[in-house]
């Protein structure tokens, strides 16, 4: 039995997830240094099961973005 495959069936599809940083604390400090609030940490952690098999993660250098990633 000869099997005929179309080229597009052999390409593994990539998925891209975009996620904004979670809820920051209200602090009087430079914007890039503001950390996540406790609520923001809990919310980011609750999404970890959805993104557990991600191959790569890109983040801004802001503290709260790195904590979310």
mmCIF file of C-alpha atoms in Angstrom:
data_model
loop_
_atom_site.group_PDB
_atom_site.id
_atom_site.type_symbol
_atom_site.label_atom_id
_atom_site.label_comp_id
_atom_site.label_asym_id
_atom_site.label_seq_id
_atom_site.Cartn_x
_atom_site.Cartn_y
_atom_site.Cartn_z
ATOM 1 C CA UNK A 1 0.000 0.000 0.000
ATOM 2 C CA UNK A 2 1.490 3.292 -1.060
ATOM 3 C CA UNK A 3 0.678 6.207 1.211
ATOM 4 C CA UNK A 4 0.579 9.702 -0.183
ATOM 5 C CA UNK A 5 1.164 12.541 2.249
ATOM 6 C CA UNK A 6 0.689 16.159 1.577
ATOM 7 C CA UNK A 7 3.652 18.312 2.682
ATOM 8 C CA UNK A 8 1.509 20.366 5.057
ATOM 9 C CA UNK A 9 0.592 17.271 7.059
ATOM 10 C CA UNK A 10 4.252 16.745 7.927
ATOM 11 C CA UNK A 11 4.836 20.237 9.334
ATOM 12 C CA UNK A 12 4.488 20.513 13.105
ATOM 13 C CA UNK A 13 2.319 23.472 13.914
ATOM 14 C CA UNK A 14 3.678 26.100 16.303
ATOM 15 C CA UNK A 15 1.494 27.931 18.779
ATOM 16 C CA UNK A 16 2.274 31.344 20.154
ATOM 17 C CA UNK A 17 0.924 32.478 23.519
ATOM 18 C CA UNK A 18 0.930 36.130 24.504
ATOM 19 C CA UNK A 19 0.546 36.972 28.161
ATOM 20 C CA UNK A 20 0.754 40.360 29.794
ATOM 21 C CA UNK A 21 2.469 40.678 33.151
ATOM 22 C CA UNK A 22 0.197 40.088 36.109
ATOM 23 C CA UNK A 23 -1.015 42.600 38.713
ATOM 24 C CA UNK A 24 1.804 44.819 40.057
ATOM 25 C CA UNK A 25 2.130 46.231 43.551
ATOM 26 C CA UNK A 26 1.351 49.895 44.031
ATOM 27 C CA UNK A 27 4.743 51.358 44.903
ATOM 28 C CA UNK A 28 6.599 54.611 44.468
ATOM 29 C CA UNK A 29 9.640 53.339 42.575
ATOM 30 C CA UNK A 30 10.912 53.243 38.995
ATOM 31 C CA UNK A 31 8.435 51.487 36.713
ATOM 32 C CA UNK A 32 10.833 48.696 35.681
ATOM 33 C CA UNK A 33 11.463 47.721 39.330
ATOM 34 C CA UNK A 34 7.842 47.369 40.502
ATOM 35 C CA UNK A 35 7.233 43.740 41.598
ATOM 36 C CA UNK A 36 4.075 41.645 41.340
ATOM 37 C CA UNK A 37 1.491 41.913 44.084
ATOM 38 C CA UNK A 38 0.515 38.772 46.016
ATOM 39 C CA UNK A 39 -2.682 38.659 43.946
ATOM 40 C CA UNK A 40 -0.592 38.959 40.783
ATOM 41 C CA UNK A 41 1.686 36.095 41.854
ATOM 42 C CA UNK A 42 -1.328 33.877 42.569
ATOM 43 C CA UNK A 43 -2.894 34.724 39.214
ATOM 44 C CA UNK A 44 0.344 34.022 37.314
ATOM 45 C CA UNK A 45 0.744 30.715 39.144
ATOM 46 C CA UNK A 46 -2.833 29.733 38.255
ATOM 47 C CA UNK A 47 -1.904 29.988 34.550
ATOM 48 C CA UNK A 48 1.183 27.802 34.889
ATOM 49 C CA UNK A 49 -0.689 24.593 34.013
ATOM 50 C CA UNK A 50 -1.786 26.091 30.678
ATOM 51 C CA UNK A 51 1.778 27.066 29.776
ATOM 52 C CA UNK A 52 3.649 24.113 31.293
ATOM 53 C CA UNK A 53 4.865 22.668 27.965
ATOM 54 C CA UNK A 54 6.227 25.878 26.463
ATOM 55 C CA UNK A 55 9.559 25.477 24.660
ATOM 56 C CA UNK A 56 10.662 29.125 24.871
ATOM 57 C CA UNK A 57 9.634 32.152 26.844
ATOM 58 C CA UNK A 58 10.532 35.748 26.004
ATOM 59 C CA UNK A 59 9.991 38.508 28.515
ATOM 60 C CA UNK A 60 10.725 42.166 28.959
ATOM 61 C CA UNK A 61 13.391 42.973 31.564
ATOM 62 C CA UNK A 62 10.827 44.572 33.883
ATOM 63 C CA UNK A 63 10.761 42.859 37.263
ATOM 64 C CA UNK A 64 7.031 42.057 37.210
ATOM 65 C CA UNK A 65 7.292 40.623 33.684
ATOM 66 C CA UNK A 66 10.166 38.361 34.740
ATOM 67 C CA UNK A 67 8.215 37.229 37.812
ATOM 68 C CA UNK A 68 5.203 36.407 35.634
ATOM 69 C CA UNK A 69 7.345 34.492 33.129
#
